[in-house]
Amino acid sequence: MSAATGIRTPRVYARRTAVLAAAAALAAGAALIAAPAAVASPPAPVDAATARTYLGQLTVQAEGSLTGYSRAKFPHWITQSGTCNTREVVLKRDGVNVKTDANCAAISGSWYSEYDGATWTAASDLDIDHLVPLAEAWRSGANNWTTAQRQGFANDLTRPQLIAVTDNVNQAKGDKDPAKWLPSRTAYRCTYARMWVDVKHYYKLTVDSAEKSALQGILNGC
């Protein structure tokens, strides 16, 4: 596996006041070049102000036990249409120029991992992350849901709950909440916090005090 490196933005030095506007335009253009082209993404989360409001509405309590938990209690990946399951739909959605075979498996394309800034051209290098992990959801109230409700959560394409990211980054995240893990790409942390709060608010999941404090710190800086 190899991650593509980003393009270093060239410095533009303005020698005269009269060319400052032109220099700014050049810098802006360079920034656009440095950014990944045509990056696909999950559904947009609520804005930072709304996320702060939502966070204040979440019930704060200590995380529950993992007693009784298993990933099998969150059935995934389910068929979404034809031969395409949830993983395949997310790979197609989050990639660029993705081509699939007759079984809906991605055979080519390009994927930019928002968590770490790596770009991949093989679907096998990607995991589909449950932004709010299944075990975290269980400890936050999903232990009281029906299997159908947990299935809906684990395959939710409507909210910003699923995202294609570098596989080993997802594995390092595990079931950690934002007090214990955040994307190494700091430019994405505000979006990540908005996504987290959006999902937890919709599903009426709880937050613990450390988790809430971490989210508040991020959102206050957005």
PDB file of C-alpha atoms in Angstrom:
ATOM      1  CA  MET A   1       0.000   0.000   0.000  1.00  0.00           C
ATOM      2  CA  SER A   2       1.249   3.507  -0.702  1.00  0.00           C
ATOM      3  CA  ALA A   3      -0.343   6.837   0.142  1.00  0.00           C
ATOM      4  CA  ALA A   4      -0.018   9.693  -2.305  1.00  0.00           C
ATOM      5  CA  THR A   5       1.652  12.771  -0.864  1.00  0.00           C
ATOM      6  CA  GLY A   6       0.049  16.184  -1.034  1.00  0.00           C
ATOM      7  CA  ILE A   7       1.312  18.968  -3.313  1.00  0.00           C
ATOM      8  CA  ARG A   8       3.302  21.633  -1.456  1.00  0.00           C
ATOM      9  CA  THR A   9       1.731  25.041  -1.954  1.00  0.00           C
ATOM     10  CA  PRO A  10       4.335  27.414  -3.459  1.00  0.00           C
ATOM     11  CA  ARG A  11       5.069  30.630  -1.598  1.00  0.00           C
ATOM     12  CA  VAL A  12       4.246  33.855  -3.376  1.00  0.00           C
ATOM     13  CA  TYR A  13       6.212  36.921  -2.382  1.00  0.00           C
ATOM     14  CA  ALA A  14       4.700  40.316  -3.250  1.00  0.00           C
ATOM     15  CA  ARG A  15       7.454  42.861  -3.933  1.00  0.00           C
ATOM     16  CA  ARG A  16       5.131  45.828  -4.327  1.00  0.00           C
ATOM     17  CA  THR A  17       1.838  46.849  -2.782  1.00  0.00           C
ATOM     18  CA  ALA A  18       0.315  47.028  -6.254  1.00  0.00           C
ATOM     19  CA  VAL A  19       0.645  43.256  -6.772  1.00  0.00           C
ATOM     20  CA  LEU A  20      -0.754  42.093  -3.425  1.00  0.00           C
ATOM     21  CA  ALA A  21      -4.149  41.263  -4.947  1.00  0.00           C
ATOM     22  CA  ALA A  22      -2.534  39.221  -7.690  1.00  0.00           C
ATOM     23  CA  ALA A  23      -0.371  37.378  -5.171  1.00  0.00           C
ATOM     24  CA  ALA A  24      -3.434  36.529  -3.102  1.00  0.00           C
ATOM     25  CA  ALA A  25      -5.144  35.169  -6.187  1.00  0.00           C
ATOM     26  CA  LEU A  26      -2.114  33.020  -6.986  1.00  0.00           C
ATOM     27  CA  ALA A  27      -2.024  31.685  -3.438  1.00  0.00           C
ATOM     28  CA  ALA A  28      -5.707  30.821  -3.580  1.00  0.00           C
ATOM     29  CA  GLY A  29      -5.180  29.015  -6.869  1.00  0.00           C
ATOM     30  CA  ALA A  30      -2.272  27.056  -5.419  1.00  0.00           C
ATOM     31  CA  ALA A  31      -4.398  26.001  -2.464  1.00  0.00           C
ATOM     32  CA  LEU A  32      -7.015  24.653  -4.826  1.00  0.00           C
ATOM     33  CA  ILE A  33      -4.371  22.653  -6.647  1.00  0.00           C
ATOM     34  CA  ALA A  34      -3.099  21.235  -3.356  1.00  0.00           C
ATOM     35  CA  ALA A  35      -6.543  20.004  -2.332  1.00  0.00           C
ATOM     36  CA  PRO A  36      -7.710  16.616  -3.631  1.00  0.00           C
ATOM     37  CA  ALA A  37      -9.837  16.988  -6.728  1.00  0.00           C
ATOM     38  CA  ALA A  38     -13.511  16.058  -6.719  1.00  0.00           C
ATOM     39  CA  VAL A  39     -13.506  14.617  -3.214  1.00  0.00           C
ATOM     40  CA  ALA A  40     -16.744  12.782  -2.487  1.00  0.00           C
ATOM     41  CA  SER A  41     -18.042  12.632   1.052  1.00  0.00           C
ATOM     42  CA  PRO A  42     -20.815  11.502   3.400  1.00  0.00           C
ATOM     43  CA  PRO A  43     -23.973  13.607   3.842  1.00  0.00           C
ATOM     44  CA  ALA A  44     -23.068  17.017   5.270  1.00  0.00           C
ATOM     45  CA  PRO A  45     -23.491  17.304   9.039  1.00  0.00           C
ATOM     46  CA  VAL A  46     -25.192  20.197  10.795  1.00  0.00           C
ATOM     47  CA  ASP A  47     -23.179  23.403  11.079  1.00  0.00           C
ATOM     48  CA  ALA A  48     -21.056  24.183  14.128  1.00  0.00           C
ATOM     49  CA  ALA A  49     -23.645  26.439  15.792  1.00  0.00           C
ATOM     50  CA  THR A  50     -26.329  23.770  15.467  1.00  0.00           C
ATOM     51  CA  ALA A  51     -23.891  21.102  16.665  1.00  0.00           C
ATOM     52  CA  ARG A  52     -23.163  23.161  19.775  1.00  0.00           C
ATOM     53  CA  THR A  53     -26.907  23.402  20.423  1.00  0.00           C
ATOM     54  CA  TYR A  54     -27.363  19.674  19.832  1.00  0.00           C
ATOM     55  CA  LEU A  55     -24.459  18.853  22.139  1.00  0.00           C
ATOM     56  CA  GLY A  56     -26.117  20.827  24.911  1.00  0.00           C
ATOM     57  CA  GLN A  57     -29.264  18.742  24.456  1.00  0.00           C
ATOM     58  CA  LEU A  58     -27.539  15.362  24.799  1.00  0.00           C
ATOM     59  CA  THR A  59     -27.884  13.464  28.066  1.00  0.00           C
ATOM     60  CA  VAL A  60     -24.585  13.304  29.936  1.00  0.00           C
ATOM     61  CA  GLN A  61     -23.925  10.073  31.785  1.00  0.00           C
ATOM     62  CA  ALA A  62     -21.153   7.569  32.304  1.00  0.00           C
ATOM     63  CA  GLU A  63     -20.709   5.021  29.539  1.00  0.00           C
ATOM     64  CA  GLY A  64     -22.548   1.778  30.052  1.00  0.00           C
ATOM     65  CA  SER A  65     -21.146  -1.729  30.040  1.00  0.00           C
ATOM     66  CA  LEU A  66     -20.239  -3.781  26.969  1.00  0.00           C
ATOM     67  CA  THR A  67     -21.952  -6.783  28.565  1.00  0.00           C
ATOM     68  CA  GLY A  68     -23.961  -8.558  25.886  1.00  0.00           C
ATOM     69  CA  TYR A  69     -22.384  -6.612  23.017  1.00  0.00           C
ATOM     70  CA  SER A  70     -21.390  -8.144  19.706  1.00  0.00           C
ATOM     71  CA  ARG A  71     -21.105  -6.717  16.225  1.00  0.00           C
ATOM     72  CA  ALA A  72     -23.589  -9.366  15.110  1.00  0.00           C
ATOM     73  CA  LYS A  73     -26.249  -7.426  16.985  1.00  0.00           C
ATOM     74  CA  PHE A  74     -25.752  -4.605  14.441  1.00  0.00           C
ATOM     75  CA  PRO A  75     -26.346  -6.531  11.173  1.00  0.00           C
ATOM     76  CA  HIS A  76     -24.243  -5.121   8.332  1.00  0.00           C
ATOM     77  CA  TRP A  77     -23.513  -4.845   5.492  1.00  0.00           C
ATOM     78  CA  ILE A  78     -27.063  -5.241   4.240  1.00  0.00           C
ATOM     79  CA  THR A  79     -28.203  -5.172   0.612  1.00  0.00           C
ATOM     80  CA  GLN A  80     -29.147  -1.660  -0.457  1.00  0.00           C
ATOM     81  CA  SER A  81     -30.201  -2.297  -4.050  1.00  0.00           C
ATOM     82  CA  GLY A  82     -29.642  -5.047  -6.590  1.00  0.00           C
ATOM     83  CA  THR A  83     -26.354  -6.746  -5.698  1.00  0.00           C
ATOM     84  CA  CYS A  84     -24.944  -3.694  -3.871  1.00  0.00           C
ATOM     85  CA  ASN A  85     -24.503  -3.804  -0.112  1.00  0.00           C
ATOM     86  CA  THR A  86     -23.863  -0.837   2.174  1.00  0.00           C
ATOM     87  CA  ARG A  87     -20.061  -1.047   1.975  1.00  0.00           C
ATOM     88  CA  GLU A  88     -20.164  -1.028  -1.814  1.00  0.00           C
ATOM     89  CA  VAL A  89     -22.563   1.932  -1.891  1.00  0.00           C
ATOM     90  CA  VAL A  90     -20.274   3.954   0.399  1.00  0.00           C
ATOM     91  CA  LEU A  91     -17.189   3.087  -1.657  1.00  0.00           C
ATOM     92  CA  LYS A  92     -18.970   4.311  -4.789  1.00  0.00           C
ATOM     93  CA  ARG A  93     -20.226   7.448  -3.020  1.00  0.00           C
ATOM     94  CA  ASP A  94     -16.943   8.417  -1.365  1.00  0.00           C
ATOM     95  CA  GLY A  95     -14.668   7.649  -4.302  1.00  0.00           C
ATOM     96  CA  VAL A  96     -13.868   9.362  -7.579  1.00  0.00           C
ATOM     97  CA  ASN A  97     -14.279   7.617 -10.955  1.00  0.00           C
ATOM     98  CA  VAL A  98     -15.250   4.382  -9.229  1.00  0.00           C
ATOM     99  CA  LYS A  99     -15.969   1.458 -11.528  1.00  0.00           C
ATOM    100  CA  THR A 100     -17.699  -1.681 -10.305  1.00  0.00           C
ATOM    101  CA  ASP A 101     -18.080  -5.199 -11.630  1.00  0.00           C
ATOM    102  CA  ALA A 102     -21.294  -7.168 -12.150  1.00  0.00           C
ATOM    103  CA  ASN A 103     -21.381  -7.986  -8.434  1.00  0.00           C
ATOM    104  CA  CYS A 104     -21.095  -4.289  -7.476  1.00  0.00           C
ATOM    105  CA  ALA A 105     -17.535  -4.694  -6.157  1.00  0.00           C
ATOM    106  CA  ALA A 106     -15.296  -1.660  -6.771  1.00  0.00           C
ATOM    107  CA  ILE A 107     -12.562  -2.647  -9.223  1.00  0.00           C
ATOM    108  CA  SER A 108     -11.008   0.787  -9.788  1.00  0.00           C
ATOM    109  CA  GLY A 109     -11.232   4.349  -8.594  1.00  0.00           C
ATOM    110  CA  SER A 110      -9.586   6.796  -6.230  1.00  0.00           C
ATOM    111  CA  TRP A 111     -10.384   7.408  -2.569  1.00  0.00           C
ATOM    112  CA  TYR A 112      -9.191  10.263  -0.367  1.00  0.00           C
ATOM    113  CA  SER A 113      -9.186   9.370   3.329  1.00  0.00           C
ATOM    114  CA  GLU A 114     -10.364  12.429   5.248  1.00  0.00           C
ATOM    115  CA  TYR A 115      -8.906  11.164   8.526  1.00  0.00           C
ATOM    116  CA  ASP A 116      -5.265  11.049   7.454  1.00  0.00           C
ATOM    117  CA  GLY A 117      -5.066  12.713   4.027  1.00  0.00           C
ATOM    118  CA  ALA A 118      -3.989   9.551   2.173  1.00  0.00           C
ATOM    119  CA  THR A 119      -5.220   8.685  -1.316  1.00  0.00           C
ATOM    120  CA  TRP A 120      -5.810   5.071  -2.342  1.00  0.00           C
ATOM    121  CA  THR A 121      -6.572   3.362  -5.635  1.00  0.00           C
ATOM    122  CA  ALA A 122      -7.500  -0.081  -4.267  1.00  0.00           C
ATOM    123  CA  ALA A 123     -10.776  -0.585  -2.411  1.00  0.00           C
ATOM    124  CA  SER A 124      -9.071  -3.216  -0.253  1.00  0.00           C
ATOM    125  CA  ASP A 125      -7.054  -0.435   1.401  1.00  0.00           C
ATOM    126  CA  LEU A 126     -10.235   1.125   2.785  1.00  0.00           C
ATOM    127  CA  ASP A 127     -12.555   0.414   5.681  1.00  0.00           C
ATOM    128  CA  ILE A 128     -16.028   1.855   6.014  1.00  0.00           C
ATOM    129  CA  ASP A 129     -15.919   3.530   9.399  1.00  0.00           C
ATOM    130  CA  HIS A 130     -18.963   3.760  11.600  1.00  0.00           C
ATOM    131  CA  LEU A 131     -18.265   7.315  12.715  1.00  0.00           C
ATOM    132  CA  VAL A 132     -19.970   6.633  16.040  1.00  0.00           C
ATOM    133  CA  PRO A 133     -18.617   3.098  16.562  1.00  0.00           C
ATOM    134  CA  LEU A 134     -21.021   0.244  17.172  1.00  0.00           C
ATOM    135  CA  ALA A 135     -19.567  -0.528  20.602  1.00  0.00           C
ATOM    136  CA  GLU A 136     -19.720   3.163  21.532  1.00  0.00           C
ATOM    137  CA  ALA A 137     -23.370   3.247  20.492  1.00  0.00           C
ATOM    138  CA  TRP A 138     -24.041   0.145  22.602  1.00  0.00           C
ATOM    139  CA  ARG A 139     -22.526   1.804  25.675  1.00  0.00           C
ATOM    140  CA  SER A 140     -24.509   4.979  24.929  1.00  0.00           C
ATOM    141  CA  GLY A 141     -27.986   3.480  24.689  1.00  0.00           C
ATOM    142  CA  ALA A 142     -28.137   1.165  21.678  1.00  0.00           C
ATOM    143  CA  ASN A 143     -28.119  -1.817  24.041  1.00  0.00           C
ATOM    144  CA  ASN A 144     -31.816  -1.039  24.561  1.00  0.00           C
ATOM    145  CA  TRP A 145     -32.658  -0.940  20.848  1.00  0.00           C
ATOM    146  CA  THR A 146     -34.253  -3.652  18.756  1.00  0.00           C
ATOM    147  CA  THR A 147     -32.140  -5.525  16.241  1.00  0.00           C
ATOM    148  CA  ALA A 148     -33.953  -3.638  13.459  1.00  0.00           C
ATOM    149  CA  GLN A 149     -32.976  -0.309  15.014  1.00  0.00           C
ATOM    150  CA  ARG A 150     -29.349  -1.389  15.347  1.00  0.00           C
ATOM    151  CA  GLN A 151     -29.346  -2.574  11.740  1.00  0.00           C
ATOM    152  CA  GLY A 152     -30.612   0.820  10.619  1.00  0.00           C
ATOM    153  CA  PHE A 153     -27.862   2.547  12.587  1.00  0.00           C
ATOM    154  CA  ALA A 154     -25.126   0.283  11.215  1.00  0.00           C
ATOM    155  CA  ASN A 155     -26.186   0.885   7.606  1.00  0.00           C
ATOM    156  CA  ASP A 156     -27.296   4.532   7.783  1.00  0.00           C
ATOM    157  CA  LEU A 157     -26.632   6.284   4.476  1.00  0.00           C
ATOM    158  CA  THR A 158     -28.812   9.292   5.278  1.00  0.00           C
ATOM    159  CA  ARG A 159     -26.781  10.740   8.130  1.00  0.00           C
ATOM    160  CA  PRO A 160     -22.978  11.294   8.297  1.00  0.00           C
ATOM    161  CA  GLN A 161     -22.412   7.968  10.042  1.00  0.00           C
ATOM    162  CA  LEU A 162     -20.463   6.036   7.378  1.00  0.00           C
ATOM    163  CA  ILE A 163     -17.248   7.109   5.677  1.00  0.00           C
ATOM    164  CA  ALA A 164     -14.543   5.362   3.638  1.00  0.00           C
ATOM    165  CA  VAL A 165     -11.112   5.803   5.285  1.00  0.00           C
ATOM    166  CA  THR A 166      -7.680   4.185   5.409  1.00  0.00           C
ATOM    167  CA  ASP A 167      -8.145   0.728   6.908  1.00  0.00           C
ATOM    168  CA  ASN A 168      -5.389   0.802   9.541  1.00  0.00           C
ATOM    169  CA  VAL A 169      -6.451   4.290  10.656  1.00  0.00           C
ATOM    170  CA  ASN A 170      -9.961   3.008  11.246  1.00  0.00           C
ATOM    171  CA  GLN A 171      -8.562   0.039  13.136  1.00  0.00           C
ATOM    172  CA  ALA A 172      -6.471   2.368  15.330  1.00  0.00           C
ATOM    173  CA  LYS A 173      -9.608   4.366  16.114  1.00  0.00           C
ATOM    174  CA  GLY A 174     -11.440   1.230  17.219  1.00  0.00           C
ATOM    175  CA  ASP A 175     -14.412   2.118  19.426  1.00  0.00           C
ATOM    176  CA  LYS A 176     -12.879   5.288  20.892  1.00  0.00           C
ATOM    177  CA  ASP A 177     -14.868   8.495  21.343  1.00  0.00           C
ATOM    178  CA  PRO A 178     -13.434  11.988  20.585  1.00  0.00           C
ATOM    179  CA  ALA A 179     -11.940  12.280  24.093  1.00  0.00           C
ATOM    180  CA  LYS A 180      -9.664   9.355  23.197  1.00  0.00           C
ATOM    181  CA  TRP A 181      -9.223   9.604  19.408  1.00  0.00           C
ATOM    182  CA  LEU A 182      -9.441  12.253  16.703  1.00  0.00           C
ATOM    183  CA  PRO A 183      -8.374  12.265  13.036  1.00  0.00           C
ATOM    184  CA  SER A 184      -4.681  13.061  12.628  1.00  0.00           C
ATOM    185  CA  ARG A 185      -5.672  15.481   9.873  1.00  0.00           C
ATOM    186  CA  THR A 186      -6.546  18.448  12.086  1.00  0.00           C
ATOM    187  CA  ALA A 187      -8.380  20.269   9.285  1.00  0.00           C
ATOM    188  CA  TYR A 188     -11.075  17.588   9.473  1.00  0.00           C
ATOM    189  CA  ARG A 189     -11.635  17.623  13.229  1.00  0.00           C
ATOM    190  CA  CYS A 190     -14.337  20.286  13.171  1.00  0.00           C
ATOM    191  CA  THR A 191     -16.280  18.316  10.569  1.00  0.00           C
ATOM    192  CA  TYR A 192     -15.706  15.124  12.533  1.00  0.00           C
ATOM    193  CA  ALA A 193     -17.110  16.676  15.732  1.00  0.00           C
ATOM    194  CA  ARG A 194     -20.139  18.035  13.857  1.00  0.00           C
ATOM    195  CA  MET A 195     -20.766  14.591  12.360  1.00  0.00           C
ATOM    196  CA  TRP A 196     -20.418  12.884  15.747  1.00  0.00           C
ATOM    197  CA  VAL A 197     -22.874  15.212  17.473  1.00  0.00           C
ATOM    198  CA  ASP A 198     -25.298  15.096  14.535  1.00  0.00           C
ATOM    199  CA  VAL A 199     -25.452  11.291  14.700  1.00  0.00           C
ATOM    200  CA  LYS A 200     -25.655  11.048  18.489  1.00  0.00           C
ATOM    201  CA  HIS A 201     -28.396  13.677  18.611  1.00  0.00           C
ATOM    202  CA  TYR A 202     -30.478  11.975  15.932  1.00  0.00           C
ATOM    203  CA  TYR A 203     -30.254   8.597  17.655  1.00  0.00           C
ATOM    204  CA  LYS A 204     -30.672  10.072  21.155  1.00  0.00           C
ATOM    205  CA  LEU A 205     -27.439   8.494  22.369  1.00  0.00           C
ATOM    206  CA  THR A 206     -25.741   9.719  25.538  1.00  0.00           C
ATOM    207  CA  VAL A 207     -22.311  11.314  25.970  1.00  0.00           C
ATOM    208  CA  ASP A 208     -19.953  10.984  28.903  1.00  0.00           C
ATOM    209  CA  SER A 209     -18.419  14.083  30.489  1.00  0.00           C
ATOM    210  CA  ALA A 210     -14.952  13.703  28.921  1.00  0.00           C
ATOM    211  CA  GLU A 211     -16.493  13.129  25.489  1.00  0.00           C
ATOM    212  CA  LYS A 212     -18.695  16.218  25.835  1.00  0.00           C
ATOM    213  CA  SER A 213     -15.755  18.347  26.961  1.00  0.00           C
ATOM    214  CA  ALA A 214     -13.649  17.241  23.991  1.00  0.00           C
ATOM    215  CA  LEU A 215     -16.479  17.974  21.569  1.00  0.00           C
ATOM    216  CA  GLN A 216     -17.124  21.388  23.114  1.00  0.00           C
ATOM    217  CA  GLY A 217     -13.467  22.299  22.734  1.00  0.00           C
ATOM    218  CA  ILE A 218     -13.466  21.406  19.056  1.00  0.00           C
ATOM    219  CA  LEU A 219     -16.812  22.997  18.221  1.00  0.00           C
ATOM    220  CA  ASN A 220     -15.926  26.242  20.014  1.00  0.00           C
ATOM    221  CA  GLY A 221     -13.011  26.572  17.625  1.00  0.00           C
ATOM    222  CA  CYS A 222     -15.002  25.915  14.458  1.00  0.00           C
TER     223      CYS A 222
END
